[in-house]
């Protein structure tokens, strides 16, 4: 099997989490909303314990956590959920960055189609958004600012703490997409003043198909979003539908493990990055995104003169990584993130996103041989 180096797309489930998910699948199969028997109660207890675990990691109350199918759904709920409220109170100015995940950008564009004024903030070539660029754009009718915590293509950490601090003094909602940072930068998340926070399970070795939206209360009130679906009272009415109890329990357990093992994760993933940089030190490359503000488990790198597409096809049998952009086998689309950073076209076409986990077995021999051979 090829070496798996695409953890930012999806990380393999942790074996301990898999055992717990399997145990719940086998033993806790009631509907968490069944009130008439013990199986329902047992499922409900599992869900509420998981909710408490995630809330405690984030320093929130458990009633502030809404389980969803993942960060895509959470982002859609946070943004599209504000449509009616924004129209009703006449606040229709919304701000986001040009390097957000599509699950933020597309709902934002949908609001624009519905009459909202959308402002996009661009980073410089470091891949970082400047705090002043966001704050200088806010107006009396700004409803929402949405800024991701860590970019999924470059690993660059965005300054959400100072942005949240300033926005909290104004009457502006702040949404943070923390799909890539939850479990890795929990300390910053605990210290950031946001109103809504999107989380994803499979980036922290939980099962795919589970995530959450944290809706922080202000004076006891949650952010004024409407649900996207109707037909049940689950998740306080924000997200109706039968709860996937084993996935929720797996998500909470993976979140707990990532919190408890954060130091080991940091040490191991950083050692892999150093090892990689050491092996390529004689080659000609540029790193895309400021390495001083980058997660230790990811690197976006362009080897000069070597197209990423040719690397993918030559090394398909040896390595699994990506260029982090929308890419189908028949159709290559240059990364909109690297384009928004103003990078040269050839650098963008050469960009590889390589991402790993704490226990990744990383062996770059074939990779280096191939790059050297060109
Ligand atoms: N936001 C970011 C920054 C992401 O990296 C991803 C996953 N690629 C998502 C949102 C979507 O997350 P999910 O797969 O949980 O829907």
Short mmCIF file of C-alpha atoms and ligand atoms in Angstrom, two decimals:
data_model
loop_
_atom_site.label_atom_id
_atom_site.label_comp_id
_atom_site.label_asym_id
_atom_site.label_seq_id
_atom_site.Cartn_x
_atom_site.Cartn_y
_atom_site.Cartn_z
CA UNK A 1 0.00 0.00 0.00
CA UNK A 2 1.22 3.57 -0.64
CA UNK A 3 2.32 5.66 2.34
CA UNK A 4 -0.69 7.68 3.46
CA UNK A 5 0.19 11.37 3.66
CA UNK A 6 -3.22 13.01 3.26
CA UNK A 7 -4.33 13.40 6.89
CA UNK A 8 -5.71 16.88 6.26
CA UNK A 9 -8.18 15.36 3.78
CA UNK A 10 -9.10 12.56 6.20
CA UNK A 11 -7.15 10.87 8.97
CA UNK A 12 -7.47 7.09 9.50
CA UNK A 13 -9.60 6.14 12.49
CA UNK A 14 -7.65 5.54 15.73
CA UNK A 15 -7.82 1.83 16.65
CA UNK A 16 -8.94 2.68 20.20
CA UNK A 17 -11.73 4.83 18.78
CA UNK A 18 -12.71 2.06 16.39
CA UNK A 19 -13.03 -0.38 19.32
CA UNK A 20 -15.24 2.06 21.19
CA UNK A 21 -17.40 2.76 18.11
CA UNK A 22 -17.77 -1.00 17.53
CA UNK A 23 -18.72 -1.55 21.18
CA UNK A 24 -21.43 1.11 20.92
CA UNK A 25 -22.69 -0.28 17.58
CA UNK A 26 -23.01 -3.73 19.17
CA UNK A 27 -24.45 -2.72 22.54
CA UNK A 28 -26.07 0.71 22.38
CA UNK A 29 -28.46 0.49 19.47
CA UNK A 30 -31.53 2.25 20.79
CA UNK A 31 -32.76 5.55 19.39
CA UNK A 32 -31.47 8.32 21.67
CA UNK A 33 -34.93 9.88 21.54
CA UNK A 34 -36.91 6.78 22.50
CA UNK A 35 -38.51 7.62 25.83
CA UNK A 36 -40.30 4.34 26.50
CA UNK A 37 -37.47 1.90 27.15
CA UNK A 38 -34.02 1.52 28.62
CA UNK A 39 -32.30 1.16 25.24
CA UNK A 40 -33.30 4.73 24.38
CA UNK A 41 -32.12 5.96 27.75
CA UNK A 42 -28.78 4.22 27.37
CA UNK A 43 -28.28 5.81 23.92
CA UNK A 44 -29.25 9.22 25.27
CA UNK A 45 -26.75 8.87 28.12
CA UNK A 46 -24.01 7.99 25.63
CA UNK A 47 -24.82 11.07 23.55
CA UNK A 48 -24.95 13.41 26.55
CA UNK A 49 -21.69 12.08 27.96
CA UNK A 50 -20.06 12.69 24.56
CA UNK A 51 -21.55 16.18 24.37
CA UNK A 52 -20.13 16.97 27.81
CA UNK A 53 -16.66 15.69 26.80
CA UNK A 54 -16.50 17.95 23.74
CA UNK A 55 -17.96 20.93 25.62
CA UNK A 56 -15.42 20.55 28.45
CA UNK A 57 -12.50 20.42 26.00
CA UNK A 58 -13.69 23.74 24.57
CA UNK A 59 -14.61 25.28 27.93
CA UNK A 60 -18.30 25.41 26.97
CA UNK A 61 -21.57 24.24 28.49
CA UNK A 62 -22.80 21.00 27.00
CA UNK A 63 -26.00 22.65 25.75
CA UNK A 64 -23.80 24.71 23.42
CA UNK A 65 -22.76 21.69 21.31
CA UNK A 66 -24.89 20.63 18.32
CA UNK A 67 -23.86 17.41 16.57
CA UNK A 68 -23.84 17.49 12.77
CA UNK A 69 -22.49 15.30 9.97
CA UNK A 70 -19.23 17.27 9.79
CA UNK A 71 -17.74 20.70 9.29
CA UNK A 72 -19.39 21.16 5.88
CA UNK A 73 -22.82 20.92 7.47
CA UNK A 74 -21.75 23.02 10.47
CA UNK A 75 -20.48 25.80 8.20
CA UNK A 76 -23.69 25.74 6.17
CA UNK A 77 -25.85 25.82 9.30
CA UNK A 78 -23.87 28.70 10.82
CA UNK A 79 -24.01 30.84 7.67
CA UNK A 80 -27.26 29.96 5.87
CA UNK A 81 -28.99 29.75 9.25
CA UNK A 82 -28.58 33.53 9.56
CA UNK A 83 -30.39 34.38 6.32
CA UNK A 84 -33.77 35.17 7.87
CA UNK A 85 -32.34 36.96 10.89
CA UNK A 86 -30.12 39.20 8.74
CA UNK A 87 -33.02 40.11 6.45
CA UNK A 88 -35.36 40.76 9.40
CA UNK A 89 -33.04 43.11 11.25
CA UNK A 90 -31.61 44.71 8.11
CA UNK A 91 -28.00 43.68 8.71
CA UNK A 92 -26.76 42.36 5.43
CA UNK A 93 -23.02 42.93 5.36
CA UNK A 94 -20.94 39.76 5.66
CA UNK A 95 -17.17 39.26 5.68
CA UNK A 96 -15.05 36.20 5.04
CA UNK A 97 -11.64 35.37 3.60
CA UNK A 98 -10.89 34.27 0.05
CA UNK A 99 -9.06 31.18 1.38
CA UNK A 100 -11.95 29.60 3.29
CA UNK A 101 -13.10 26.07 2.54
CA UNK A 102 -15.83 25.91 -0.12
CA UNK A 103 -18.34 24.98 2.57
CA UNK A 104 -17.94 28.55 3.87
CA UNK A 105 -17.45 30.34 0.55
CA UNK A 106 -20.44 28.83 -1.21
CA UNK A 107 -23.01 29.56 1.55
CA UNK A 108 -21.56 33.08 1.72
CA UNK A 109 -22.11 33.45 -2.03
CA UNK A 110 -25.63 32.11 -1.59
CA UNK A 111 -26.35 34.90 0.91
CA UNK A 112 -24.93 37.35 -1.62
CA UNK A 113 -27.43 36.09 -4.19
CA UNK A 114 -30.15 36.77 -1.62
CA UNK A 115 -29.14 40.44 -1.40
CA UNK A 116 -26.31 40.42 1.16
CA UNK A 117 -23.14 42.44 0.59
CA UNK A 118 -20.19 40.04 0.68
CA UNK A 119 -16.68 41.26 1.37
CA UNK A 120 -13.70 38.95 0.79
CA UNK A 121 -10.41 39.45 2.61
CA UNK A 122 -7.21 38.34 0.85
CA UNK A 123 -4.05 37.16 2.59
CA UNK A 124 -0.59 38.18 1.46
CA UNK A 125 1.88 35.61 0.15
CA UNK A 126 2.42 34.30 3.72
CA UNK A 127 -1.12 32.86 3.59
CA UNK A 128 -2.12 34.84 6.69
CA UNK A 129 -5.07 37.19 6.95
CA UNK A 130 -4.26 40.47 8.68
CA UNK A 131 -6.37 41.35 11.71
CA UNK A 132 -6.64 45.02 10.60
CA UNK A 133 -7.86 43.95 7.14
CA UNK A 134 -10.84 42.25 8.77
CA UNK A 135 -11.56 44.86 11.43
CA UNK A 136 -11.25 47.84 9.09
CA UNK A 137 -14.04 46.36 6.91
CA UNK A 138 -16.71 46.11 9.60
CA UNK A 139 -19.67 48.50 9.38
CA UNK A 140 -22.85 49.30 11.29
CA UNK A 141 -24.76 46.68 9.32
CA UNK A 142 -22.13 43.90 9.52
CA UNK A 143 -23.94 40.75 10.54
CA UNK A 144 -21.25 38.08 10.35
CA UNK A 145 -17.52 37.57 10.06
CA UNK A 146 -16.33 34.04 9.23
CA UNK A 147 -12.61 33.25 9.39
CA UNK A 148 -11.08 29.78 9.43
CA UNK A 149 -8.63 28.87 12.17
CA UNK A 150 -6.20 26.81 10.08
CA UNK A 151 -6.13 26.70 6.31
CA UNK A 152 -6.51 23.18 4.96
CA UNK A 153 -4.11 23.63 2.03
CA UNK A 154 -1.21 25.45 3.68
CA UNK A 155 -1.68 24.65 7.39
CA UNK A 156 -1.33 28.36 8.11
CA UNK A 157 -2.85 29.45 11.43
CA UNK A 158 -5.06 32.56 11.22
CA UNK A 159 -5.22 35.20 13.98
CA UNK A 160 -8.70 34.37 15.24
CA UNK A 161 -7.99 35.42 18.85
CA UNK A 162 -7.45 39.16 18.24
CA UNK A 163 -10.23 39.23 15.63
CA UNK A 164 -12.66 37.62 18.09
CA UNK A 165 -11.57 39.95 20.87
CA UNK A 166 -12.42 43.06 18.82
CA UNK A 167 -15.62 41.70 17.28
CA UNK A 168 -16.93 40.74 20.71
CA UNK A 169 -16.97 44.46 21.59
CA UNK A 170 -19.21 45.13 18.58
CA UNK A 171 -22.56 43.60 17.80
CA UNK A 172 -21.12 41.30 15.10
CA UNK A 173 -21.33 37.51 15.02
CA UNK A 174 -18.03 35.67 14.62
CA UNK A 175 -17.91 32.19 13.10
CA UNK A 176 -14.73 30.12 13.06
CA UNK A 177 -14.21 27.03 10.92
CA UNK A 178 -11.97 24.94 13.17
CA UNK A 179 -12.09 21.75 11.04
CA UNK A 180 -8.29 21.58 10.86
CA UNK A 181 -7.47 22.95 14.32
CA UNK A 182 -9.81 21.22 16.77
CA UNK A 183 -7.76 18.69 18.74
CA UNK A 184 -4.54 20.45 17.73
CA UNK A 185 -4.91 24.04 18.93
CA UNK A 186 -7.54 23.61 21.66
CA UNK A 187 -5.82 26.18 23.91
CA UNK A 188 -6.42 28.93 21.34
CA UNK A 189 -9.99 27.78 20.77
CA UNK A 190 -10.67 28.00 24.53
CA UNK A 191 -9.32 31.57 24.56
CA UNK A 192 -11.08 32.84 21.46
CA UNK A 193 -14.27 34.89 21.64
CA UNK A 194 -16.35 33.39 18.86
CA UNK A 195 -20.11 32.87 18.58
CA UNK A 196 -20.07 29.79 16.36
CA UNK A 197 -17.39 27.15 15.85
CA UNK A 198 -17.38 24.32 13.29
CA UNK A 199 -15.72 21.00 14.15
CA UNK A 200 -14.99 17.87 12.14
CA UNK A 201 -14.45 14.35 13.48
CA UNK A 202 -12.43 12.66 10.76
CA UNK A 203 -9.55 15.14 10.92
CA UNK A 204 -8.81 13.89 14.45
CA UNK A 205 -9.07 10.16 13.72
CA UNK A 206 -12.74 9.85 14.60
CA UNK A 207 -15.09 8.22 12.06
CA UNK A 208 -16.08 10.11 8.92
CA UNK A 209 -19.56 11.64 8.91
CA UNK A 210 -19.62 13.29 12.32
CA UNK A 211 -18.87 16.82 13.49
CA UNK A 212 -20.39 19.59 15.54
CA UNK A 213 -21.33 23.23 15.60
CA UNK A 214 -20.65 25.01 18.88
CA UNK A 215 -23.22 27.74 19.47
CA UNK A 216 -21.91 29.88 22.29
CA UNK A 217 -24.51 31.56 24.46
CA UNK A 218 -24.48 35.29 25.09
CA UNK A 219 -26.66 36.34 28.01
CA UNK A 220 -28.17 32.83 27.89
CA UNK A 221 -29.15 33.19 24.20
CA UNK A 222 -27.62 31.12 21.43
CA UNK A 223 -26.74 32.81 18.10
CA UNK A 224 -29.94 33.59 16.16
CA UNK A 225 -29.71 30.86 13.51
CA UNK A 226 -32.58 28.90 12.02
CA UNK A 227 -32.27 25.17 11.28
CA UNK A 228 -31.72 24.01 7.72
CA UNK A 229 -34.02 20.99 8.11
CA UNK A 230 -37.25 20.40 10.01
CA UNK A 231 -38.98 17.37 11.37
CA UNK A 232 -37.68 16.63 14.85
CA UNK A 233 -36.62 18.15 18.14
CA UNK A 234 -33.15 16.59 18.25
CA UNK A 235 -30.21 18.90 18.98
CA UNK A 236 -32.51 21.57 20.44
CA UNK A 237 -34.31 21.74 17.08
CA UNK A 238 -31.19 23.05 15.28
CA UNK A 239 -30.45 19.72 13.65
CA UNK A 240 -33.33 17.27 13.57
CA UNK A 241 -32.81 13.61 12.71
CA UNK A 242 -31.92 10.40 14.54
CA UNK A 243 -28.56 10.80 16.20
CA UNK A 244 -25.69 8.51 15.04
CA UNK A 245 -24.81 7.40 18.58
CA UNK A 246 -21.69 5.31 17.75
CA UNK A 247 -20.21 8.11 15.61
CA UNK A 248 -20.90 10.68 18.32
CA UNK A 249 -19.24 8.50 20.96
CA UNK A 250 -16.27 7.94 18.63
CA UNK A 251 -15.96 11.67 17.98
CA UNK A 252 -15.93 12.48 21.69
CA UNK A 253 -13.39 9.75 22.43
CA UNK A 254 -11.08 10.91 19.60
CA UNK A 255 -11.43 14.50 20.87
CA UNK A 256 -10.48 13.36 24.37
CA UNK A 257 -7.47 11.40 23.10
CA UNK A 258 -6.26 14.34 21.01
CA UNK A 259 -6.55 16.63 24.04
CA UNK A 260 -4.72 14.18 26.32
CA UNK A 261 -2.03 13.32 23.77
CA UNK A 262 -1.49 16.79 22.34
CA UNK A 263 2.13 17.09 23.44
CA UNK A 264 3.10 13.74 21.92
CA UNK A 265 1.24 14.66 18.72
CA UNK A 266 3.11 17.94 18.50
CA UNK A 267 6.49 16.34 19.17
CA UNK A 268 5.99 13.46 16.72
CA UNK A 269 4.48 15.45 13.88
CA UNK A 270 7.17 18.12 14.19
CA UNK A 271 9.88 15.44 14.12
CA UNK A 272 8.42 14.13 10.85
CA UNK A 273 8.46 17.64 9.36
CA UNK A 274 12.07 18.13 10.42
CA UNK A 275 13.03 14.75 9.00
CA UNK A 276 11.34 15.62 5.70
CA UNK A 277 13.02 19.04 5.49
CA UNK A 278 16.33 17.43 6.28
CA UNK A 279 15.98 14.87 3.48
CA UNK A 280 15.16 17.53 0.88
CA UNK A 281 17.73 20.08 1.97
CA UNK A 282 19.77 19.78 -1.24
CA UNK A 283 16.74 20.14 -3.52
CA UNK A 284 15.26 23.31 -5.01
CA UNK A 285 11.90 24.06 -3.45
CA UNK A 286 9.76 26.73 -1.85
CA UNK A 287 7.39 26.30 1.06
CA UNK A 288 4.00 27.88 0.47
CA UNK A 289 2.62 29.62 3.56
CA UNK A 290 4.53 31.06 6.49
CA UNK A 291 6.31 28.15 8.26
CA UNK A 292 6.32 30.15 11.52
CA UNK A 293 2.52 29.99 11.66
CA UNK A 294 2.01 26.48 10.38
CA UNK A 295 0.69 23.31 12.01
CA UNK A 296 3.45 20.72 12.47
CA UNK A 297 1.59 17.97 10.58
CA UNK A 298 1.35 19.63 7.18
CA UNK A 299 3.55 21.19 4.54
CA UNK A 300 2.63 22.82 1.25
CA UNK A 301 5.68 22.69 -0.95
CA UNK A 302 6.64 23.34 -4.58
CA UNK A 303 9.67 21.59 -6.04
CA UNK A 304 10.93 24.00 -8.65
CA UNK A 305 10.44 22.81 -12.19
CA UNK A 306 8.40 19.73 -11.21
CA UNK A 307 4.67 19.79 -11.87
CA UNK A 308 2.57 18.32 -9.07
CA UNK A 309 0.46 16.35 -11.56
CA UNK A 310 3.53 14.48 -12.78
CA UNK A 311 4.51 13.67 -9.17
CA UNK A 312 1.02 12.29 -8.48
CA UNK A 313 1.03 10.04 -11.51
CA UNK A 314 4.63 8.85 -11.07
CA UNK A 315 4.25 8.11 -7.35
CA UNK A 316 0.64 6.95 -7.15
CA UNK A 317 1.76 3.47 -6.13
CA UNK A 318 4.10 4.75 -3.42
CA UNK A 319 2.52 7.78 -1.77
CA UNK A 320 -0.90 9.27 -1.18
CA UNK A 321 -0.92 13.03 -0.97
CA UNK A 322 -2.64 15.85 -2.81
CA UNK A 323 -2.42 19.41 -3.94
CA UNK A 324 -5.28 20.29 -1.62
CA UNK A 325 -7.45 21.74 -4.36
CA UNK A 326 -10.53 20.53 -6.17
CA UNK A 327 -9.04 17.99 -8.50
CA UNK A 328 -10.56 15.21 -10.51
CA UNK A 329 -8.68 12.63 -12.53
CA UNK A 330 -9.70 14.27 -15.80
CA UNK A 331 -9.63 17.87 -14.78
CA UNK A 332 -6.97 19.83 -12.92
CA UNK A 333 -8.03 23.07 -11.23
CA UNK A 334 -5.28 25.34 -9.85
CA UNK A 335 -5.60 25.99 -6.12
CA UNK A 336 -7.77 29.03 -5.38
CA UNK A 337 -6.05 29.33 -1.99
CA UNK A 338 -2.55 29.66 -3.44
CA UNK A 339 -3.97 31.93 -6.17
CA UNK A 340 -5.52 34.19 -3.50
CA UNK A 341 -2.06 34.35 -1.85
CA UNK A 342 -0.79 35.85 -5.10
CA UNK A 343 1.71 33.04 -5.80
CA UNK A 344 3.17 32.59 -9.27
CA UNK A 345 1.32 30.24 -11.60
CA UNK A 346 4.27 27.84 -11.95
CA UNK A 347 4.65 27.62 -8.14
CA UNK A 348 0.92 26.85 -7.84
CA UNK A 349 1.16 24.13 -10.49
CA UNK A 350 4.06 22.56 -8.59
CA UNK A 351 2.43 22.64 -5.16
CA UNK A 352 2.06 19.45 -3.12
CA UNK A 353 0.18 19.24 0.15
CA UNK A 354 1.68 16.58 2.37
CA UNK A 355 0.06 15.89 5.75
CA UNK A 356 0.65 13.19 8.34
CA UNK A 357 -0.29 12.02 11.84
CA UNK A 358 1.49 11.33 15.08
CA UNK A 359 2.19 7.69 14.27
CA UNK A 360 2.67 7.97 10.52
CA UNK A 361 5.23 5.65 9.12
CA UNK A 362 6.99 8.15 6.91
CA UNK A 363 9.62 7.03 4.56
CA UNK A 364 10.49 9.56 1.89
CA UNK A 365 13.11 7.52 0.00
CA UNK A 366 11.14 6.87 -3.23
CA UNK A 367 9.85 10.41 -3.19
CA UNK A 368 13.30 11.97 -2.96
CA UNK A 369 14.69 9.57 -5.59
CA UNK A 370 11.95 10.60 -7.99
CA UNK A 371 12.43 14.35 -7.43
CA UNK A 372 16.19 13.94 -7.82
CA UNK A 373 15.76 11.90 -11.00
CA UNK A 374 14.04 14.88 -12.60
N1 LIG B 1 -13.38 23.24 6.55
C1 LIG B 1 -12.09 22.92 6.40
C2 LIG B 1 -11.05 23.95 6.69
C3 LIG B 1 -11.72 21.63 6.00
O1 LIG B 1 -10.44 21.32 5.85
C4 LIG B 1 -12.74 20.69 5.74
C5 LIG B 1 -12.39 19.29 5.27
N2 LIG B 1 -11.57 19.27 4.13
C6 LIG B 1 -14.07 21.07 5.92
C7 LIG B 1 -14.35 22.34 6.32
C8 LIG B 1 -15.18 20.09 5.69
O2 LIG B 1 -15.19 19.18 6.74
P1 LIG B 1 -16.04 17.83 6.69
O3 LIG B 1 -15.23 16.89 5.85
O4 LIG B 1 -16.13 17.41 8.12
O5 LIG B 1 -17.37 18.14 6.11
#
